[in-house]
Coordinates of C-alpha atoms in Angstrom, one line a residue:
X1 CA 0.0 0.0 0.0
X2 CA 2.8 2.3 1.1
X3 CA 5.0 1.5 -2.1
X4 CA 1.5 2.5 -4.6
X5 CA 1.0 5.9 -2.6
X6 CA 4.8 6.6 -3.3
X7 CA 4.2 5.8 -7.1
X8 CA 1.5 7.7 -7.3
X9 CA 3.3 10.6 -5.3
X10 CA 6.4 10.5 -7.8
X11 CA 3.7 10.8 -11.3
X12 CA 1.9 13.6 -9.5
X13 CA 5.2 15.1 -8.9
X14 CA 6.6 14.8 -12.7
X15 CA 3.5 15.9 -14.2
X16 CA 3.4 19.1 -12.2
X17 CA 7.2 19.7 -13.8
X18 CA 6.0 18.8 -17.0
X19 CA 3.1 21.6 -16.6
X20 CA 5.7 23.9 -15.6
X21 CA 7.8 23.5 -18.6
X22 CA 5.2 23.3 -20.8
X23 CA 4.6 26.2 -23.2
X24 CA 1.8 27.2 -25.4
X25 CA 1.9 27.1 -29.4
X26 CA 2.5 30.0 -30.9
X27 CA -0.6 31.2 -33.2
X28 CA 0.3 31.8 -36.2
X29 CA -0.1 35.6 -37.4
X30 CA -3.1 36.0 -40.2
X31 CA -3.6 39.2 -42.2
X32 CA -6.2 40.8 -44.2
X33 CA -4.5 41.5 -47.9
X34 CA -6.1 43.9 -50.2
X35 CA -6.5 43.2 -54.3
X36 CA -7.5 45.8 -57.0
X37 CA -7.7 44.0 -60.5
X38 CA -7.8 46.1 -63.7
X39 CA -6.6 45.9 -67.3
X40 CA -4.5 47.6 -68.9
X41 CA -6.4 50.2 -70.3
X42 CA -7.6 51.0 -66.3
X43 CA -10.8 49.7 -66.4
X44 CA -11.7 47.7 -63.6
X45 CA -12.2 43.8 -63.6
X46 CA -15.4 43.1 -62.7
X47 CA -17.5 39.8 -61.5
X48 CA -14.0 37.3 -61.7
X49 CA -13.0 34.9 -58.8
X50 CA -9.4 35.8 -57.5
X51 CA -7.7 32.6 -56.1
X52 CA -5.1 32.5 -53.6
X53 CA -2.7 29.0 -53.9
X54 CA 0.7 28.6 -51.9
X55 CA 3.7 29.3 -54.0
X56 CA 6.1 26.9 -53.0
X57 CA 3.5 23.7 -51.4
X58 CA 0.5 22.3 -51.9
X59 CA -0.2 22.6 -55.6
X60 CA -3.7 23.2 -56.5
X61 CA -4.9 24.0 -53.0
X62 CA -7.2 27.1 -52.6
X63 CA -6.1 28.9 -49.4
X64 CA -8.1 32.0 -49.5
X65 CA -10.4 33.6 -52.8
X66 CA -12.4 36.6 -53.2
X67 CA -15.1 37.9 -56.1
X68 CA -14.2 41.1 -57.4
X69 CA -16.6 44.4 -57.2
X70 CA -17.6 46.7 -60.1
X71 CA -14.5 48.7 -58.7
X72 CA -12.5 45.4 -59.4
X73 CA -11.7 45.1 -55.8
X74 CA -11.4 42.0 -53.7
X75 CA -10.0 41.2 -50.0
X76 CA -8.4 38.1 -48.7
X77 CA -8.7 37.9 -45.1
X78 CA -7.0 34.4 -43.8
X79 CA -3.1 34.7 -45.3
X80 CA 0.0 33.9 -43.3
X81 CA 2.5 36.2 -44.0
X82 CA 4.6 34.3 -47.3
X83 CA 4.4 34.0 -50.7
X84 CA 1.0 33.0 -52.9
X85 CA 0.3 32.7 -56.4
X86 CA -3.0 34.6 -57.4
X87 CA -5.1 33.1 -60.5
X88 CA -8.2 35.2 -62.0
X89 CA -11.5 33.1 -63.5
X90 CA -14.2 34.2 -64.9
X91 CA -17.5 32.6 -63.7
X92 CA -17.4 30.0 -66.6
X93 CA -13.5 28.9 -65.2
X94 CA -11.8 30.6 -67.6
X95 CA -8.4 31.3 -66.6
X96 CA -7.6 35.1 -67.1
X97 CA -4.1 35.3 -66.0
X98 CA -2.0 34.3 -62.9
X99 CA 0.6 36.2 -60.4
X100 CA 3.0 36.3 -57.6
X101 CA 2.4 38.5 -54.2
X102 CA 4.2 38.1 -51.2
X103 CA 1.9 39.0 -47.7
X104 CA 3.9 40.9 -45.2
X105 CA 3.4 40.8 -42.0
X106 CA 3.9 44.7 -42.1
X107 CA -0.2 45.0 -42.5
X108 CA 0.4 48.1 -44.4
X109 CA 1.9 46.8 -47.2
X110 CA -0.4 44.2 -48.0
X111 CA -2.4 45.8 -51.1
X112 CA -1.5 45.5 -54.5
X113 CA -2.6 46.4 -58.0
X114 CA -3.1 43.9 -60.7
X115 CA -3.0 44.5 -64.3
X116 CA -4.5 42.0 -66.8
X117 CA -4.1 42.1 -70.1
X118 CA -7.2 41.2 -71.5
X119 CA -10.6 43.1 -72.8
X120 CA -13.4 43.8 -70.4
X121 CA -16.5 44.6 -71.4
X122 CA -17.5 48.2 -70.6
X123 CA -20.1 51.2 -71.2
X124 CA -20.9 54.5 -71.5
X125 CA -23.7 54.8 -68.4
X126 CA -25.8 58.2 -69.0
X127 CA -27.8 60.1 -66.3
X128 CA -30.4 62.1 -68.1
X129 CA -32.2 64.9 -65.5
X130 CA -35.5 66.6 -67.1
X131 CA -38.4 68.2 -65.1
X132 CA -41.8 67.8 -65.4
X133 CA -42.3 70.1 -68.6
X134 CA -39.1 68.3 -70.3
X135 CA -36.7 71.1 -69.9
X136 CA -33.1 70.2 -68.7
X137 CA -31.7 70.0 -65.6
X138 CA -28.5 72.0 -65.7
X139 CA -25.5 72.1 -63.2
X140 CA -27.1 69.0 -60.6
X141 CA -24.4 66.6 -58.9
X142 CA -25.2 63.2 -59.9
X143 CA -23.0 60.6 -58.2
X144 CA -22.2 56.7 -59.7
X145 CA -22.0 54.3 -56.2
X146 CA -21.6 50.6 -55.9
X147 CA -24.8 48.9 -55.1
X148 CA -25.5 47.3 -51.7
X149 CA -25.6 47.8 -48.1
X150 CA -22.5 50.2 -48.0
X151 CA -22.2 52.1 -51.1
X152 CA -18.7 53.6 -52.3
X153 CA -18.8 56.2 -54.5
X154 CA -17.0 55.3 -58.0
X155 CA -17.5 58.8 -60.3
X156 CA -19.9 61.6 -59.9
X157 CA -20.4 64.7 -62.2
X158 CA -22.8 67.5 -63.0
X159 CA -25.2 68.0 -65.3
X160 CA -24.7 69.1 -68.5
X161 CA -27.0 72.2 -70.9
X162 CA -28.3 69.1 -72.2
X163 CA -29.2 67.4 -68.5
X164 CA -27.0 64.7 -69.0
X165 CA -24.2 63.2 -66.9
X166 CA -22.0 60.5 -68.6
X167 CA -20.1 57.3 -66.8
X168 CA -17.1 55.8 -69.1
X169 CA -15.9 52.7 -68.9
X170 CA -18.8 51.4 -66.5
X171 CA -18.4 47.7 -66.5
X172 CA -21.7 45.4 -66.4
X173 CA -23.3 45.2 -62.6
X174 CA -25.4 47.2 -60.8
X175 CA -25.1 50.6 -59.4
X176 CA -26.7 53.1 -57.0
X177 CA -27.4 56.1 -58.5
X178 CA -27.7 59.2 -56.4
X179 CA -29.2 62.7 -57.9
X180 CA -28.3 65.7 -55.7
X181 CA -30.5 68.7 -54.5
X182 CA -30.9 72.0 -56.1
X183 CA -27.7 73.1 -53.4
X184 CA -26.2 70.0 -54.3
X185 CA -25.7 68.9 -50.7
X186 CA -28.1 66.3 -50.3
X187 CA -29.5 63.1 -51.8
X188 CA -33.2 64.5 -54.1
X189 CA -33.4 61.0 -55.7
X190 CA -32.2 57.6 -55.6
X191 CA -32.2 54.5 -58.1
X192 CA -30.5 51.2 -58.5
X193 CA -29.6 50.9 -62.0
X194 CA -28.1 47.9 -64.0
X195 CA -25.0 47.9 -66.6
X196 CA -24.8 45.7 -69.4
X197 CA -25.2 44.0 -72.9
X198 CA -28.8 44.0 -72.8
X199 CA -29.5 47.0 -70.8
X200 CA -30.4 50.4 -72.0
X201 CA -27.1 51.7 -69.6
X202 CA -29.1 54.9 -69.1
X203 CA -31.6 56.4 -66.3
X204 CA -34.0 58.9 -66.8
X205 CA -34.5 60.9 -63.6
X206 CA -37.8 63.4 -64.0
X207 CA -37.5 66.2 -60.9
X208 CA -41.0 67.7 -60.5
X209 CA -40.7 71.3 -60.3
X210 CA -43.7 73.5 -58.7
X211 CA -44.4 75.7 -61.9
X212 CA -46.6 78.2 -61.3
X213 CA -47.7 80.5 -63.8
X214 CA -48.8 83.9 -62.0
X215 CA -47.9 87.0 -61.0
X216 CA -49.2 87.1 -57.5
X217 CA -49.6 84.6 -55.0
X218 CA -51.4 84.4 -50.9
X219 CA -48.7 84.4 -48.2
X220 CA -51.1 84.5 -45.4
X221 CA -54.6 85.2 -44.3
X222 CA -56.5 86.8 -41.1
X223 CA -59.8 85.6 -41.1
X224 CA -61.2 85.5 -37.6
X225 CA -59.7 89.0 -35.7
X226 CA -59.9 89.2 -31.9
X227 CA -63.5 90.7 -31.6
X228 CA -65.8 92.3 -33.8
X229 CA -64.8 90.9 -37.4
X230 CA -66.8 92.7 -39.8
X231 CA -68.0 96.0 -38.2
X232 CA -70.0 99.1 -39.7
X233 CA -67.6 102.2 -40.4
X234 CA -68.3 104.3 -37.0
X235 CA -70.1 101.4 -35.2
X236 CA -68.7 101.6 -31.3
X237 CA -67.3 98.7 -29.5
X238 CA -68.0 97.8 -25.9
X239 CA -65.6 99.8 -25.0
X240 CA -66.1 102.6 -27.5
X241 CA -64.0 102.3 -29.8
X242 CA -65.1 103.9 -33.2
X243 CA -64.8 101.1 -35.8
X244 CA -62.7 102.6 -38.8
X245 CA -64.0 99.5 -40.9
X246 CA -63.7 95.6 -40.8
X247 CA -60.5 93.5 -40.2
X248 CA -60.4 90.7 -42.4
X249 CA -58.1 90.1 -45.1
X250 CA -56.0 88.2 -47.3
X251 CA -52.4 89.3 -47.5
X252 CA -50.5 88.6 -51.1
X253 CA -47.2 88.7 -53.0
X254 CA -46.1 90.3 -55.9
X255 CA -43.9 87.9 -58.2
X256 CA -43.6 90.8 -60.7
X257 CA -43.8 94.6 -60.9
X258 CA -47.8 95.1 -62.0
X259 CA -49.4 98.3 -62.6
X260 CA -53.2 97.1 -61.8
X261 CA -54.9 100.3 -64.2
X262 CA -53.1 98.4 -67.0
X263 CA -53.5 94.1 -65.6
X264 CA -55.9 94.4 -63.1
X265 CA -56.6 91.3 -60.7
X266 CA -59.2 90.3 -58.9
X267 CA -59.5 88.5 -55.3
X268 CA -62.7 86.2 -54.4
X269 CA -63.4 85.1 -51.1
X270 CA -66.0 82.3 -49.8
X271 CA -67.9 82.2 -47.0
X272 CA -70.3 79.3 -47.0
X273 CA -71.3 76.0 -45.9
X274 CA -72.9 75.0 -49.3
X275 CA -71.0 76.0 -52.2
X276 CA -73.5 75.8 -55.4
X277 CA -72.4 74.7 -59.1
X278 CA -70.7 78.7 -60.0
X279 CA -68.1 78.6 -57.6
X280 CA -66.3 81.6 -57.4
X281 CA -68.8 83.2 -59.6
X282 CA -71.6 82.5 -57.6
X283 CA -72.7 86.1 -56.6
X284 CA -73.9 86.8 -60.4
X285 CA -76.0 83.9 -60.6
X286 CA -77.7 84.9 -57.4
X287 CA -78.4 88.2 -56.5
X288 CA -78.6 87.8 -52.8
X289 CA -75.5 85.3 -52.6
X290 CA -73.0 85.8 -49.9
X291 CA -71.3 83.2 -50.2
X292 CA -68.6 85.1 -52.4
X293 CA -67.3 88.2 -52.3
X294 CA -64.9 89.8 -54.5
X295 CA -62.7 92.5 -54.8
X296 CA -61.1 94.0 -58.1
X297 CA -57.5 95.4 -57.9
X298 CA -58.2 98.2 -60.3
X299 CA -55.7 100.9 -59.5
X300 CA -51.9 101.4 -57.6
X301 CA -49.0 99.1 -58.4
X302 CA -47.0 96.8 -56.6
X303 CA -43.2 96.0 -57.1
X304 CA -41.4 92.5 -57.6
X305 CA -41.1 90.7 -53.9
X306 CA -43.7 93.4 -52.5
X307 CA -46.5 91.6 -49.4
X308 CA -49.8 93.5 -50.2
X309 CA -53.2 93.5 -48.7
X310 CA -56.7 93.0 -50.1
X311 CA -59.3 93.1 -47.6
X312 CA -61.3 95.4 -44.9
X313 CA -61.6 99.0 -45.2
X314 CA -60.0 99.6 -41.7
X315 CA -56.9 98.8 -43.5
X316 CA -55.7 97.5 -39.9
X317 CA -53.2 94.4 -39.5
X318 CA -54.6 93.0 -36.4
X319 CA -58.2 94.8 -35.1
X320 CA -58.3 96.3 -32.4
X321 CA -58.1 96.2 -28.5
X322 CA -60.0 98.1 -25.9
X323 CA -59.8 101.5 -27.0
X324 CA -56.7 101.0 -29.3
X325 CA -56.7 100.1 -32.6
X326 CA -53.5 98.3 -34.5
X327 CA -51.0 99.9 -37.1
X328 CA -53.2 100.7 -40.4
X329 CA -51.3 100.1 -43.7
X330 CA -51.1 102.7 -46.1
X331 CA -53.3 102.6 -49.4
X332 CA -50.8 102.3 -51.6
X333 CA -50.3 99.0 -49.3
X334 CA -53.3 97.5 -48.7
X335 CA -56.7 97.4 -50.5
X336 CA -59.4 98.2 -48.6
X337 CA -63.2 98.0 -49.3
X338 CA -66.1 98.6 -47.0
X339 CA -67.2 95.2 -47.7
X340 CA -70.7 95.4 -45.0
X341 CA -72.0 98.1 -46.9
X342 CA -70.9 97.4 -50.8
X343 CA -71.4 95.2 -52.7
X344 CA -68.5 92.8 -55.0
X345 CA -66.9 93.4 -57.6
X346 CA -68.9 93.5 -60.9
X347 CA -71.8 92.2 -58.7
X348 CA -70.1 89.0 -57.2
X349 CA -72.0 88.9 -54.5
X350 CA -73.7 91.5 -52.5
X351 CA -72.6 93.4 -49.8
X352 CA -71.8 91.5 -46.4
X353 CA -73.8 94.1 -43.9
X354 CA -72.5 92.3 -40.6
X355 CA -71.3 89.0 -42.4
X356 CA -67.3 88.0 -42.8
X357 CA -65.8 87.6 -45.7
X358 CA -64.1 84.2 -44.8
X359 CA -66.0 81.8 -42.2
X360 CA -64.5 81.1 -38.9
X361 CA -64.3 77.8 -37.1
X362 CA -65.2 76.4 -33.7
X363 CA -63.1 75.9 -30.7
X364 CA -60.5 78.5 -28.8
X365 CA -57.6 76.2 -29.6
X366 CA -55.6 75.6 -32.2
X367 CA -55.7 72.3 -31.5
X368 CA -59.4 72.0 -31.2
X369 CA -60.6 74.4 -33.6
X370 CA -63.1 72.3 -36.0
X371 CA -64.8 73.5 -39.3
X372 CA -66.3 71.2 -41.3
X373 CA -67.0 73.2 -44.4
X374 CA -63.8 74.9 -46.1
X375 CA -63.4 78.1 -47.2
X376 CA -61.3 79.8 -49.9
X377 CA -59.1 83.1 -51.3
X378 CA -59.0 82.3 -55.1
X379 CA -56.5 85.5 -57.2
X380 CA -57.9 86.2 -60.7
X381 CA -56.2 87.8 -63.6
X382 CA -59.0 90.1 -64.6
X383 CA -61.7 91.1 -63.1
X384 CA -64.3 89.2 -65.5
X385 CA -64.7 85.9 -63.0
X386 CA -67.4 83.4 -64.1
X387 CA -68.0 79.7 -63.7
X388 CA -65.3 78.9 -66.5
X389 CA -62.7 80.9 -65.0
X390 CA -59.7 79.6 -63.6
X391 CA -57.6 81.2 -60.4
X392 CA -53.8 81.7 -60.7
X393 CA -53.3 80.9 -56.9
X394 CA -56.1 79.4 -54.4
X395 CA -55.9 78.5 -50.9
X396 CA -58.4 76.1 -48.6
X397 CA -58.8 75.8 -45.0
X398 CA -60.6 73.8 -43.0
X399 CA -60.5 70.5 -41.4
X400 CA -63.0 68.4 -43.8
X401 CA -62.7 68.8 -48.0
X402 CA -66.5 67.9 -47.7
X403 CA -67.2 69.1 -51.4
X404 CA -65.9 69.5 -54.3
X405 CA -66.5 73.2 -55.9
X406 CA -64.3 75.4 -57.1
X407 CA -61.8 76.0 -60.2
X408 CA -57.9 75.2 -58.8
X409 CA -55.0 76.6 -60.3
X410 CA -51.8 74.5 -60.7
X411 CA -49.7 75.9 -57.6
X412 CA -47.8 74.4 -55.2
X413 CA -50.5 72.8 -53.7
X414 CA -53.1 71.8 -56.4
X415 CA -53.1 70.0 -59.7
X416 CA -55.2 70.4 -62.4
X417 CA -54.1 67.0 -63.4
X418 CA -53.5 63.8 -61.1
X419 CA -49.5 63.7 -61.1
X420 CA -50.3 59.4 -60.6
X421 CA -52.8 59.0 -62.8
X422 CA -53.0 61.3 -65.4
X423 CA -56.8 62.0 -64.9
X424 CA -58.3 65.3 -64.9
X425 CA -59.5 67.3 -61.2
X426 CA -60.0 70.6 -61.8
X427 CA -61.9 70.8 -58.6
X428 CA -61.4 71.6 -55.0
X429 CA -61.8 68.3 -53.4
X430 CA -61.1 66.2 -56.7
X431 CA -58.6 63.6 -56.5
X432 CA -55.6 64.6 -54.7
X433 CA -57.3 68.5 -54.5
X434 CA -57.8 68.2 -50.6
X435 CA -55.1 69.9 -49.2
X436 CA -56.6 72.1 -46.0
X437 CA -54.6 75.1 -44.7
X438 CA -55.1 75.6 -40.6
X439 CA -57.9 77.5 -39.1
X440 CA -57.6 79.9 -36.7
X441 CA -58.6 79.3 -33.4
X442 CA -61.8 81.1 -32.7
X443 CA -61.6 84.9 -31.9
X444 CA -58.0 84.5 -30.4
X445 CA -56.8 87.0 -33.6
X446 CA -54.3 83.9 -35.2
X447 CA -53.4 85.0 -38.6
X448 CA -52.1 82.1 -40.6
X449 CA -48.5 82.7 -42.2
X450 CA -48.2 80.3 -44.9
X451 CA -44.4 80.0 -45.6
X452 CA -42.9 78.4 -48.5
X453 CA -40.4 80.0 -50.7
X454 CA -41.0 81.2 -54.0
X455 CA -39.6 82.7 -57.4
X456 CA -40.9 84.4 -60.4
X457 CA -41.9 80.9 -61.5
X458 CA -42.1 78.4 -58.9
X459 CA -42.4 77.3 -55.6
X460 CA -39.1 75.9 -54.0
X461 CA -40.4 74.9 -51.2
X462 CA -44.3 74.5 -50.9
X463 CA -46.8 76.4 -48.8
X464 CA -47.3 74.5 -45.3
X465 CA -49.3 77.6 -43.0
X466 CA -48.5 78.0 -39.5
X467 CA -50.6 80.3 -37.0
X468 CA -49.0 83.5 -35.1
X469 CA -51.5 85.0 -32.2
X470 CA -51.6 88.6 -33.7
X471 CA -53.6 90.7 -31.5
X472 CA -53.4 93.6 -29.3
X473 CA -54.8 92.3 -26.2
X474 CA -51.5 89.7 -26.0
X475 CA -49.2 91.0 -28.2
X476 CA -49.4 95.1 -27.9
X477 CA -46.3 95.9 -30.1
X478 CA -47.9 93.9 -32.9
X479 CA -46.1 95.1 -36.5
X480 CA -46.2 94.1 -40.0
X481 CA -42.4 92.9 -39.3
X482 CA -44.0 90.1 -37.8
X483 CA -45.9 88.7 -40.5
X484 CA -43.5 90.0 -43.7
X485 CA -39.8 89.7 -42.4
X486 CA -40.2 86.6 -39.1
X487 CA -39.6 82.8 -39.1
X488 CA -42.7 81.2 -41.6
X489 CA -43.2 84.4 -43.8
X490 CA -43.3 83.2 -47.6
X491 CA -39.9 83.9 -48.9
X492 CA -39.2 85.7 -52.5
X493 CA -36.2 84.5 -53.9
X494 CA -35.4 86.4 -57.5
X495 CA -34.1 83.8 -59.9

């Protein structure tokens, strides 16, 4: 028993010294090597398998391959450091040419450029940029990616007079294609195109452009003032104050200088529940109609860039409070007409005599305000408005399109013409016709700015409407700054 516990004693003993001597394998040292293939007229070697075999063992053994990009890359990423013979194949196992590299363990040497002689198929890709009316698209940034989850950019360019952008020596794949802004800072559009015998090698990229074709446009409206809306000239308020005329209005842009005694314009207003088959010409086909109200721009002259006012003959920007009334706008600013007591222009409807000329909602929050039947400012070239006639600008508000009336122009906001379908809508509430502006929360005095940014023919950025509590009562030092120069005023841009 003795002499087995002193055997057993002496292995426990040399197996412990072996363990001390012991000493782990070394691991050997693997790095990533980096491969791009091209011919030698530099264009890149697309689609081929890249083989990696040992140079001096092992003949015929694949250690490593890699498929090359549309940039003719490839990466190995399991190579000792030594020497390897590389062979190219196409996908059919055609052998396009063979060399030697040697992997260092220096990681920053391991890349290597690889010339074949041989012929690779390649084309001319073309970018063609057009807008909607077929005109081109001049001086845009149009850049050529790989395809994929992490695209790398292989040529971009810019537009041409003709709206083209050409990629030589694009090898067959696929590609991301990437269309800049008008700023060219950020992506506008995005398509994955493919390169090839049998593919046209082009993409057509249409950028919808906001053509408008007036002169003036609506920046903002003020349809339910803080108080008494639509007072008498001289009628007293609670507190006394003599009325100089009503309060609301629409407030309007000039895109160009017009002299109105040569072009005059015309403004129409609704006010109604129940719009009837005439529209914005309603008031001549009934003689007691208030449901439109116009106003014809007959005299004076505005400049390029100019905010002007159609509306109340108090001429005021935001009523009135107390005994104070707000600043009033000069005539040769804002149009004023004592809408209770005359009637529309050329009889389009009669005259208001305690009525608005827009309708007001329900509820003294903005975000509780409800009206259920829209209302409208239409702009008219001309002063002969009918049932035919068609506005240059329109605006809605409201929180229901619960009809369909009224002519719409082709502005920023409505289409004459379904942009998906090609089907006619010349009507509010038609097809895609039911964009609603806000409405002002009830007798709080919100005037709705309506933003966007514009130019002599087109909208940059689109009309979106955001309210601004304009009246004395909470906001005493009121000014026209804050609805023509603040943050969501429509902005003129002269280009």
């Amino acid at each position: 028993m003795r002499q087995r516990l002193f055997y057993f004693l002496m292995f426990v003993a040399i197996l412990f010294v072996a363990c001390e001597d012991f000493e782990d394998p070394q691991i050997p040292q693997i790095n990533d090597f980096d491969l791009t293939l091209k011919n030698t007229d530099g264009v890149s070697v697309s689609s081929v398998w890249v083989k990696a075999y040992y140079s001096d063992m092992k003949s015929g053994f694949v250690v490593d391959s890699t498929f090359t990009s549309v940039l003719g890359n490839g990466s190995f990423s399991s190579l000792e450091p030594r020497n390897y013979t590389l062979k190219a194949f196409r996908d059919n196992g055609e052998e396009l040419g063979s060399t030697e590299i040697t992997v260092s363990a220096d990681q920053a040497l391991n890349a290597y450029d690889w010339a074949l002689d041989v012929f690779i198929e390649n084309y001319d890709f073309t970018v063609e940029l057009k807008d909607n009316r077929q005109n081109p698209i001049v001086e845009r940034k149009v850049g050529l990616y790989t395809a994929g989850d992490n695209p790398v950019l292989i040529q971009e360019g810019f537009s041409g007079s003709d709206g083209k952008v050409v990629f030589g020596q694009t090898v067959v794949g696929n590609y991301q294609v990437n269309v800049y802004d008008e700023e060219n800072l950020a992506v506008f559009a995005q398509k994955v195109s493919a390169v090839g015998a049998s593919e046209a090698n082009s993409e057509l990229f249409v950028v919808q452009r906001l053509f408008h074709d007036t002169k003036v446009v609506i920046t903002g409206f003020f349809s339910d003032p803080r108080g008494s809306d639509s007072p008498k000239i001289g009628q007293l308020s609670g507190d006394g104050f003599s009325h100089p005329g009503q309060y609301e209005y629409v407030q309007l842009m000039a895109l160009q200088d017009i002299n109105f005694a040569e072009e005059p314009y015309a403004v129409v207003f609704t006010n109604t529940g129940s719009p009837t088959e005439f529209g914005w010409a309603d008031g001549l086909y009934s003689a007691e109609s208030k449901r439109v109200y116009q106003i014809n721009l007959e005299k004076g002259s505005v400049q390029k860039g100019q905010y002007f006012y159609v509306g109340g003959s108090s001429r005021m920007i935001c009523s009135y409070y107390k005994l104070s009334g707000s600043p009033q706008l000069g005539e040769d600013k804002f149009w004023g007409v004592d809408y209770w007591t005359l009637p529309g222009g050329n009889g389009n409807g009669i005259a208001k005599s305690g009525s608005g000329l827009l309708g007001n909602g329900s509820g003294k929050s903005q975000s509780s305000v409800v009206k259920k039947a829209p209302d409208g400012i239409a702009v008219f070239e001309g002063t002969q408005v009918d049932t035919e006639s068609i506005p240059v600008d329109a605006i809605f508000y409201g929180t229901e399109a619960t009809y369909e009336a009224y002519q719409v122009p082709d502005n920023d906001i409505y289409s004459r013409t379904n942009q998906e379908t090609g089907e006619s809508q010349t009507l509010f509430g038609n097809g895609t016709n039911d964009f609603l502006f806000l409405v002002p929360a009830q007798d709080q005095g919100m005037f709705i700015k309506l933003g966007g940014q514009v130019t002599p023919t087109e909208w940059l950025v689109p009309r979106s409407g955001t309210p601004l509590r304009f009246n004395m009562k909470d906001y005493p030092g009121a000014s026209v700054a804050d609805i023509e120069n603040a943050a969501d005023c429509t902005l003129f841009i002269d280009k």
